[in-house]
PDB file of C-alpha atoms in Angstrom:
ATOM      1  CA  MET A   1     119.900 109.409 110.366  1.00  0.00           C
ATOM      2  CA  ALA A   2     118.352 112.078 108.161  1.00  0.00           C
ATOM      3  CA  ALA A   3     114.655 111.966 107.418  1.00  0.00           C
ATOM      4  CA  LEU A   4     113.600 110.290 104.206  1.00  0.00           C
ATOM      5  CA  GLU A   5     112.463 112.463 101.335  1.00  0.00           C
ATOM      6  CA  ILE A   6     109.323 110.944  99.798  1.00  0.00           C
ATOM      7  CA  VAL A   7     107.817 112.239  96.564  1.00  0.00           C
ATOM      8  CA  GLN A   8     104.458 111.059  95.232  1.00  0.00           C
ATOM      9  CA  PHE A   9     103.174 111.949  91.769  1.00  0.00           C
ATOM     10  CA  PRO A  10     100.550 110.732  89.272  1.00  0.00           C
ATOM     11  CA  ALA A  11     101.230 108.070  86.668  1.00  0.00           C
ATOM     12  CA  ARG A  12      98.978 106.422  84.109  1.00  0.00           C
ATOM     13  CA  SER A  13      95.317 107.348  84.642  1.00  0.00           C
ATOM     14  CA  ASP A  14      94.960 106.931  88.400  1.00  0.00           C
ATOM     15  CA  ASN A  15      98.164 105.306  89.701  1.00  0.00           C
ATOM     16  CA  TYR A  16     100.675 106.967  91.953  1.00  0.00           C
ATOM     17  CA  ALA A  17     104.412 106.615  91.533  1.00  0.00           C
ATOM     18  CA  VAL A  18     106.504 107.142  94.659  1.00  0.00           C
ATOM     19  CA  LEU A  19     110.201 107.889  95.063  1.00  0.00           C
ATOM     20  CA  VAL A  20     111.952 107.419  98.401  1.00  0.00           C
ATOM     21  CA  HIS A  21     115.296 109.207  98.798  1.00  0.00           C
ATOM     22  CA  ASP A  22     117.840 108.859 101.577  1.00  0.00           C
ATOM     23  CA  PRO A  23     119.831 112.130 101.684  1.00  0.00           C
ATOM     24  CA  ASP A  24     122.703 110.597 103.658  1.00  0.00           C
ATOM     25  CA  SER A  25     123.600 107.868 101.169  1.00  0.00           C
ATOM     26  CA  GLY A  26     121.966 109.219  98.020  1.00  0.00           C
ATOM     27  CA  ALA A  27     120.054 105.956  97.583  1.00  0.00           C
ATOM     28  CA  THR A  28     116.719 106.369  95.830  1.00  0.00           C
ATOM     29  CA  ALA A  29     114.007 103.731  95.499  1.00  0.00           C
ATOM     30  CA  ALA A  30     110.867 103.672  93.391  1.00  0.00           C
ATOM     31  CA  ILE A  31     107.869 101.947  94.915  1.00  0.00           C
ATOM     32  CA  ASP A  32     106.481 100.101  91.905  1.00  0.00           C
ATOM     33  CA  ALA A  33     106.923 101.472  88.403  1.00  0.00           C
ATOM     34  CA  PRO A  34     103.571 102.217  86.735  1.00  0.00           C
ATOM     35  CA  GLU A  35     105.400 103.837  83.801  1.00  0.00           C
ATOM     36  CA  ALA A  36     108.973 104.954  83.297  1.00  0.00           C
ATOM     37  CA  ASP A  37     108.769 108.493  81.887  1.00  0.00           C
ATOM     38  CA  PRO A  38     107.181 110.301  84.879  1.00  0.00           C
ATOM     39  CA  ILE A  39     109.615 108.571  87.215  1.00  0.00           C
ATOM     40  CA  ILE A  40     112.628 109.529  85.099  1.00  0.00           C
ATOM     41  CA  GLU A  41     111.405 113.128  84.905  1.00  0.00           C
ATOM     42  CA  ALA A  42     110.931 113.292  88.694  1.00  0.00           C
ATOM     43  CA  LEU A  43     114.406 111.885  89.274  1.00  0.00           C
ATOM     44  CA  GLN A  44     116.040 114.293  86.848  1.00  0.00           C
ATOM     45  CA  ALA A  45     114.209 117.273  88.348  1.00  0.00           C
ATOM     46  CA  ARG A  46     115.765 116.487  91.733  1.00  0.00           C
ATOM     47  CA  GLY A  47     119.154 115.259  90.596  1.00  0.00           C
ATOM     48  CA  TRP A  48     118.523 111.822  92.064  1.00  0.00           C
ATOM     49  CA  VAL A  49     119.785 108.521  90.674  1.00  0.00           C
ATOM     50  CA  LEU A  50     117.501 105.505  90.959  1.00  0.00           C
ATOM     51  CA  THR A  51     119.223 102.684  92.846  1.00  0.00           C
ATOM     52  CA  ASP A  52     116.318 100.353  93.629  1.00  0.00           C
ATOM     53  CA  ILE A  53     112.772  99.426  92.673  1.00  0.00           C
ATOM     54  CA  PHE A  54     110.476  97.775  95.221  1.00  0.00           C
ATOM     55  CA  VAL A  55     107.644  95.878  93.530  1.00  0.00           C
ATOM     56  CA  THR A  56     104.451  95.193  95.506  1.00  0.00           C
ATOM     57  CA  HIS A  57     102.801  92.840  93.005  1.00  0.00           C
ATOM     58  CA  LYS A  58     102.841  91.613  89.443  1.00  0.00           C
ATOM     59  CA  HIS A  59      99.998  93.609  87.861  1.00  0.00           C
ATOM     60  CA  PHE A  60     101.036  95.398  84.688  1.00  0.00           C
ATOM     61  CA  ASP A  61     100.155  98.870  85.962  1.00  0.00           C
ATOM     62  CA  HIS A  62     102.743  98.400  88.715  1.00  0.00           C
ATOM     63  CA  ILE A  63     105.629  96.915  86.732  1.00  0.00           C
ATOM     64  CA  GLU A  64     105.360  98.300  83.200  1.00  0.00           C
ATOM     65  CA  GLY A  65     108.142 100.818  83.799  1.00  0.00           C
ATOM     66  CA  VAL A  66     110.578  98.381  85.399  1.00  0.00           C
ATOM     67  CA  PRO A  67     112.491  97.288  82.257  1.00  0.00           C
ATOM     68  CA  ALA A  68     113.143 100.858  81.083  1.00  0.00           C
ATOM     69  CA  LEU A  69     114.197 101.994  84.553  1.00  0.00           C
ATOM     70  CA  ARG A  70     116.570  99.059  84.945  1.00  0.00           C
ATOM     71  CA  GLU A  71     118.108  99.828  81.583  1.00  0.00           C
ATOM     72  CA  THR A  72     118.458 103.537  82.311  1.00  0.00           C
ATOM     73  CA  PHE A  73     119.775 103.341  85.879  1.00  0.00           C
ATOM     74  CA  SER A  74     120.881  99.724  86.424  1.00  0.00           C
ATOM     75  CA  ALA A  75     118.523  99.791  89.403  1.00  0.00           C
ATOM     76  CA  ARG A  76     118.228  96.683  91.542  1.00  0.00           C
ATOM     77  CA  THR A  77     114.682  95.339  91.510  1.00  0.00           C
ATOM     78  CA  ILE A  78     113.232  93.693  94.620  1.00  0.00           C
ATOM     79  CA  GLY A  79     109.946  91.840  94.330  1.00  0.00           C
ATOM     80  CA  PRO A  80     107.727  89.034  95.602  1.00  0.00           C
ATOM     81  CA  ARG A  81     109.271  85.577  95.480  1.00  0.00           C
ATOM     82  CA  LYS A  82     105.907  84.181  94.413  1.00  0.00           C
ATOM     83  CA  SER A  83     105.893  86.074  91.099  1.00  0.00           C
ATOM     84  CA  ALA A  84     109.595  85.946  90.306  1.00  0.00           C
ATOM     85  CA  ALA A  85     109.243  83.283  87.622  1.00  0.00           C
ATOM     86  CA  ALA A  86     106.162  84.903  86.091  1.00  0.00           C
ATOM     87  CA  THR A  87     107.727  88.340  85.722  1.00  0.00           C
ATOM     88  CA  GLY A  88     111.417  87.608  85.265  1.00  0.00           C
ATOM     89  CA  LEU A  89     112.150  91.100  86.577  1.00  0.00           C
ATOM     90  CA  TYR A  90     113.561  90.740  90.079  1.00  0.00           C
ATOM     91  CA  ASP A  91     117.210  90.802  91.120  1.00  0.00           C
ATOM     92  CA  LYS A  92     116.265  90.011  94.713  1.00  0.00           C
ATOM     93  CA  THR A  93     113.137  88.249  95.951  1.00  0.00           C
ATOM     94  CA  VAL A  94     111.519  88.542  99.365  1.00  0.00           C
ATOM     95  CA  GLU A  95     108.602  87.039 101.234  1.00  0.00           C
ATOM     96  CA  ASP A  96     106.586  87.414 104.404  1.00  0.00           C
ATOM     97  CA  GLY A  97     108.503  87.963 107.616  1.00  0.00           C
ATOM     98  CA  GLU A  98     111.808  88.827 105.991  1.00  0.00           C
ATOM     99  CA  THR A  99     113.667  92.038 106.646  1.00  0.00           C
ATOM    100  CA  PHE A 100     116.392  93.630 104.614  1.00  0.00           C
ATOM    101  CA  LYS A 101     118.539  96.714 104.846  1.00  0.00           C
ATOM    102  CA  TRP A 102     118.240  99.666 102.500  1.00  0.00           C
ATOM    103  CA  ALA A 103     120.289 102.836 103.046  1.00  0.00           C
ATOM    104  CA  GLY A 104     120.932 101.736 106.624  1.00  0.00           C
ATOM    105  CA  ARG A 105     117.228 101.322 107.282  1.00  0.00           C
ATOM    106  CA  THR A 106     115.302  98.162 108.134  1.00  0.00           C
ATOM    107  CA  ILE A 107     112.564  97.204 105.685  1.00  0.00           C
ATOM    108  CA  GLN A 108     110.026  94.693 106.943  1.00  0.00           C
ATOM    109  CA  VAL A 109     108.258  92.592 104.315  1.00  0.00           C
ATOM    110  CA  LEU A 110     104.566  91.894 104.915  1.00  0.00           C
ATOM    111  CA  GLU A 111     102.809  89.349 102.722  1.00  0.00           C
ATOM    112  CA  THR A 112      99.342  90.729 101.948  1.00  0.00           C
ATOM    113  CA  PRO A 113      97.578  88.363  99.511  1.00  0.00           C
ATOM    114  CA  GLY A 114      94.024  88.797  98.301  1.00  0.00           C
ATOM    115  CA  HIS A 115      94.225  91.258  95.441  1.00  0.00           C
ATOM    116  CA  THR A 116      96.940  88.981  94.025  1.00  0.00           C
ATOM    117  CA  LEU A 117      98.562  85.949  95.607  1.00  0.00           C
ATOM    118  CA  ASP A 118     102.035  87.482  95.420  1.00  0.00           C
ATOM    119  CA  HIS A 119     101.182  90.853  96.970  1.00  0.00           C
ATOM    120  CA  LEU A 120     103.627  92.402  99.450  1.00  0.00           C
ATOM    121  CA  ALA A 121     103.742  95.576 101.511  1.00  0.00           C
ATOM    122  CA  TYR A 122     106.991  97.229 102.600  1.00  0.00           C
ATOM    123  CA  TYR A 123     107.231  98.766 106.082  1.00  0.00           C
ATOM    124  CA  PHE A 124     110.135 101.113 106.830  1.00  0.00           C
ATOM    125  CA  THR A 125     110.385 100.454 110.542  1.00  0.00           C
ATOM    126  CA  GLU A 126     112.579 103.375 111.639  1.00  0.00           C
ATOM    127  CA  ASP A 127     110.588 105.866 109.594  1.00  0.00           C
ATOM    128  CA  GLY A 128     107.083 104.590 110.338  1.00  0.00           C
ATOM    129  CA  VAL A 129     106.111 104.480 106.666  1.00  0.00           C
ATOM    130  CA  ALA A 130     104.331 101.652 104.850  1.00  0.00           C
ATOM    131  CA  PHE A 131     103.833 101.137 101.135  1.00  0.00           C
ATOM    132  CA  ALA A 132     100.665  99.087 100.741  1.00  0.00           C
ATOM    133  CA  GLY A 133     100.299  98.838  96.959  1.00  0.00           C
ATOM    134  CA  ASP A 134      96.773  97.706  96.069  1.00  0.00           C
ATOM    135  CA  THR A 135      95.889  95.946  99.329  1.00  0.00           C
ATOM    136  CA  LEU A 136      94.871  98.956 101.418  1.00  0.00           C
ATOM    137  CA  PHE A 137      93.560 102.165  99.904  1.00  0.00           C
ATOM    138  CA  ALA A 138      92.401 105.327 101.617  1.00  0.00           C
ATOM    139  CA  LEU A 139      88.846 104.421 102.658  1.00  0.00           C
ATOM    140  CA  GLY A 140      89.000 101.190 100.679  1.00  0.00           C
ATOM    141  CA  CYS A 141      90.862  98.047  99.733  1.00  0.00           C
ATOM    142  CA  GLY A 142      91.793  96.255  96.546  1.00  0.00           C
ATOM    143  CA  ARG A 143      89.461  93.989  94.646  1.00  0.00           C
ATOM    144  CA  VAL A 144      89.878  90.333  95.484  1.00  0.00           C
ATOM    145  CA  PHE A 145      91.079  88.987  92.146  1.00  0.00           C
ATOM    146  CA  GLU A 146      93.261  85.962  92.885  1.00  0.00           C
ATOM    147  CA  GLY A 147      92.871  85.336  96.576  1.00  0.00           C
ATOM    148  CA  THR A 148      89.936  84.819  98.908  1.00  0.00           C
ATOM    149  CA  ALA A 149      87.988  87.132 101.161  1.00  0.00           C
ATOM    150  CA  GLU A 150      89.637  85.447 104.127  1.00  0.00           C
ATOM    151  CA  GLN A 151      93.112  86.132 102.738  1.00  0.00           C
ATOM    152  CA  MET A 152      92.298  89.779 102.081  1.00  0.00           C
ATOM    153  CA  TRP A 153      90.764  90.249 105.520  1.00  0.00           C
ATOM    154  CA  ASN A 154      93.840  88.697 107.124  1.00  0.00           C
ATOM    155  CA  SER A 155      96.078  90.972 105.037  1.00  0.00           C
ATOM    156  CA  LEU A 156      94.149  94.054 106.099  1.00  0.00           C
ATOM    157  CA  GLN A 157      94.385  93.020 109.744  1.00  0.00           C
ATOM    158  CA  LYS A 158      98.148  92.708 109.324  1.00  0.00           C
ATOM    159  CA  LEU A 159      98.353  96.289 108.056  1.00  0.00           C
ATOM    160  CA  ARG A 160      95.867  97.512 110.671  1.00  0.00           C
ATOM    161  CA  ALA A 161      98.184  96.151 113.377  1.00  0.00           C
ATOM    162  CA  LEU A 162     100.931  98.604 112.417  1.00  0.00           C
ATOM    163  CA  PRO A 163     101.320 101.585 114.778  1.00  0.00           C
ATOM    164  CA  ASP A 164      98.539 104.159 114.497  1.00  0.00           C
ATOM    165  CA  GLU A 165     100.950 106.874 113.410  1.00  0.00           C
ATOM    166  CA  THR A 166     102.212 104.821 110.447  1.00  0.00           C
ATOM    167  CA  VAL A 167     102.048 106.847 107.236  1.00  0.00           C
ATOM    168  CA  VAL A 168     100.613 104.754 104.399  1.00  0.00           C
ATOM    169  CA  TYR A 169     101.157 105.216 100.671  1.00  0.00           C
ATOM    170  CA  CYS A 170      98.814 103.389  98.293  1.00  0.00           C
ATOM    171  CA  GLY A 171      98.892 102.538  94.616  1.00  0.00           C
ATOM    172  CA  HIS A 172      95.924 104.522  93.312  1.00  0.00           C
ATOM    173  CA  GLU A 173      93.883 107.697  93.789  1.00  0.00           C
ATOM    174  CA  TYR A 174      90.532 106.047  94.497  1.00  0.00           C
ATOM    175  CA  THR A 175      89.618 107.935  97.652  1.00  0.00           C
ATOM    176  CA  LEU A 176      86.634 109.971  96.459  1.00  0.00           C
ATOM    177  CA  ALA A 177      84.843 106.943  95.013  1.00  0.00           C
ATOM    178  CA  ASN A 178      85.744 104.977  98.131  1.00  0.00           C
ATOM    179  CA  ALA A 179      84.326 107.730 100.330  1.00  0.00           C
ATOM    180  CA  GLU A 180      81.032 107.721  98.460  1.00  0.00           C
ATOM    181  CA  PHE A 181      80.711 103.994  99.030  1.00  0.00           C
ATOM    182  CA  ALA A 182      81.871 104.138 102.636  1.00  0.00           C
ATOM    183  CA  VAL A 183      79.150 106.562 103.712  1.00  0.00           C
ATOM    184  CA  SER A 184      76.545 104.322 102.048  1.00  0.00           C
ATOM    185  CA  VAL A 185      77.398 101.439 104.398  1.00  0.00           C
ATOM    186  CA  ASP A 186      78.466 103.468 107.451  1.00  0.00           C
ATOM    187  CA  PRO A 187      76.129 106.471 107.404  1.00  0.00           C
ATOM    188  CA  ASP A 188      76.317 107.357 111.102  1.00  0.00           C
ATOM    189  CA  ASN A 189      80.121 107.564 111.294  1.00  0.00           C
ATOM    190  CA  GLU A 190      80.779 111.242 112.019  1.00  0.00           C
ATOM    191  CA  LYS A 191      84.525 110.973 111.417  1.00  0.00           C
ATOM    192  CA  LEU A 192      83.824 109.399 108.030  1.00  0.00           C
ATOM    193  CA  ALA A 193      81.408 112.177 107.105  1.00  0.00           C
ATOM    194  CA  GLU A 194      84.016 114.787 108.000  1.00  0.00           C
ATOM    195  CA  ARG A 195      86.652 112.976 106.021  1.00  0.00           C
ATOM    196  CA  LYS A 196      84.430 112.724 102.952  1.00  0.00           C
ATOM    197  CA  LYS A 197      84.051 116.505 102.949  1.00  0.00           C
ATOM    198  CA  GLU A 198      87.806 116.910 103.222  1.00  0.00           C
ATOM    199  CA  VAL A 199      88.387 114.471 100.361  1.00  0.00           C
ATOM    200  CA  GLU A 200      85.865 116.273  98.174  1.00  0.00           C
ATOM    201  CA  GLY A 201      87.676 119.554  98.756  1.00  0.00           C
ATOM    202  CA  LEU A 202      91.082 118.088  98.001  1.00  0.00           C
ATOM    203  CA  ARG A 203      89.950 116.513  94.747  1.00  0.00           C
ATOM    204  CA  GLN A 204      88.061 119.629  93.674  1.00  0.00           C
ATOM    205  CA  ASP A 205      91.316 121.552  94.045  1.00  0.00           C
ATOM    206  CA  GLY A 206      93.301 118.872  92.217  1.00  0.00           C
ATOM    207  CA  HIS A 207      95.214 117.697  95.276  1.00  0.00           C
ATOM    208  CA  ALA A 208      96.130 114.144  96.265  1.00  0.00           C
ATOM    209  CA  THR A 209      94.286 112.502  99.144  1.00  0.00           C
ATOM    210  CA  LEU A 210      97.303 110.359  99.990  1.00  0.00           C
ATOM    211  CA  PRO A 211      99.236 109.441 102.016  1.00  0.00           C
ATOM    212  CA  THR A 212      96.949 108.379 104.822  1.00  0.00           C
ATOM    213  CA  THR A 213      97.596 106.939 108.288  1.00  0.00           C
ATOM    214  CA  ILE A 214      96.660 103.713 110.008  1.00  0.00           C
ATOM    215  CA  ALA A 215      94.773 105.647 112.691  1.00  0.00           C
ATOM    216  CA  LEU A 216      92.666 107.475 110.114  1.00  0.00           C
ATOM    217  CA  GLU A 217      91.863 104.268 108.256  1.00  0.00           C
ATOM    218  CA  LYS A 218      90.920 102.438 111.457  1.00  0.00           C
ATOM    219  CA  ALA A 219      88.390 105.157 112.226  1.00  0.00           C
ATOM    220  CA  THR A 220      86.861 105.608 108.776  1.00  0.00           C
ATOM    221  CA  ASN A 221      87.662 102.732 106.397  1.00  0.00           C
ATOM    222  CA  PRO A 222      84.805 100.186 106.408  1.00  0.00           C
ATOM    223  CA  PHE A 223      87.076  97.399 105.189  1.00  0.00           C
ATOM    224  CA  LEU A 224      89.161  97.647 108.368  1.00  0.00           C
ATOM    225  CA  ARG A 225      86.059  97.564 110.579  1.00  0.00           C
ATOM    226  CA  ALA A 226      84.514  94.193 109.754  1.00  0.00           C
ATOM    227  CA  ASP A 227      84.984  93.158 113.408  1.00  0.00           C
ATOM    228  CA  ASP A 228      83.626  96.439 114.809  1.00  0.00           C
ATOM    229  CA  PRO A 229      80.148  95.860 116.361  1.00  0.00           C
ATOM    230  CA  ALA A 230      79.027  99.368 115.357  1.00  0.00           C
ATOM    231  CA  PHE A 231      79.878  98.730 111.713  1.00  0.00           C
ATOM    232  CA  GLN A 232      78.379  95.254 111.795  1.00  0.00           C
ATOM    233  CA  GLN A 233      75.158  96.776 113.079  1.00  0.00           C
ATOM    234  CA  ALA A 234      75.186  99.429 110.353  1.00  0.00           C
ATOM    235  CA  LEU A 235      75.560  96.663 107.770  1.00  0.00           C
ATOM    236  CA  GLY A 236      72.804  94.567 109.327  1.00  0.00           C
ATOM    237  CA  MET A 237      75.264  91.789 110.217  1.00  0.00           C
ATOM    238  CA  GLU A 238      75.659  92.207 113.963  1.00  0.00           C
ATOM    239  CA  GLY A 239      77.458  89.287 115.601  1.00  0.00           C
ATOM    240  CA  GLU A 240      78.506  87.580 112.365  1.00  0.00           C
ATOM    241  CA  GLU A 241      82.031  86.405 111.632  1.00  0.00           C
ATOM    242  CA  PRO A 242      84.278  89.307 110.585  1.00  0.00           C
ATOM    243  CA  VAL A 243      85.368  87.565 107.384  1.00  0.00           C
ATOM    244  CA  ALA A 244      81.720  87.257 106.344  1.00  0.00           C
ATOM    245  CA  VAL A 245      81.178  90.940 107.115  1.00  0.00           C
ATOM    246  CA  PHE A 246      84.250  91.834 105.087  1.00  0.00           C
ATOM    247  CA  ALA A 247      83.129  89.644 102.172  1.00  0.00           C
ATOM    248  CA  GLU A 248      79.698  91.291 102.118  1.00  0.00           C
ATOM    249  CA  THR A 249      81.253  94.768 102.256  1.00  0.00           C
ATOM    250  CA  ARG A 250      83.582  93.938  99.369  1.00  0.00           C
ATOM    251  CA  LYS A 251      80.668  92.479  97.383  1.00  0.00           C
ATOM    252  CA  ARG A 252      78.652  95.653  97.868  1.00  0.00           C
ATOM    253  CA  LYS A 253      81.590  97.792  96.772  1.00  0.00           C
ATOM    254  CA  ASP A 254      82.088  95.664  93.661  1.00  0.00           C
ATOM    255  CA  ASN A 255      78.463  96.358  92.720  1.00  0.00           C
ATOM    256  CA  PHE A 256      78.294  99.970  93.906  1.00  0.00           C
TER     257      PHE A 256
END
């Protein structure tokens, strides 16, 4: 089985579009569709034909390009069962715990509610790659719009449980702002301080800070560390329930 070719590029103001290409079969999937034109241009530049679209959640900045891409390529669209009726866009619906085959690979579906109630992540098991949408960001997590803090914390734990070497693609380039917040609540984390410097350099040079890895996020992302005694102590919440620590961290970020 040949290695996947994964291409990430900007879309809209701060979204990322991602194309996943299997060189053996020629199958190509878009992970979400923030807008159609950049995706079409990236496909044409590589001579790829879009066969599938994997939707993580129903927000407009993740599905706006779906209709045009379906019309242009007749691409099959796979999305959350919970938002199928609301969007009317999916040819195939999936939910938590399901697996399906794509280009001979096994895709595991992880339900990750909190940001939205329908949110899914897609984990390519043989390749060790996860597409987390707006649940997990580099050094951050999504705002809790529809769900609860408990749902989001549970979703983050589900992603955190993936193997450390898992490569994670996220929906937005928020890392610099996330880093600035992270050091405000976790000031003694040396790995975080080092990472902030790296992120600053990447953004200054116009480079992406993604993808990330589960191991890197476990060490530096405050939203994955709500049950870490060292982080609880830094937040002044030592010994409190992790969901309460997470909720307070998210509240502080919302007001940062």
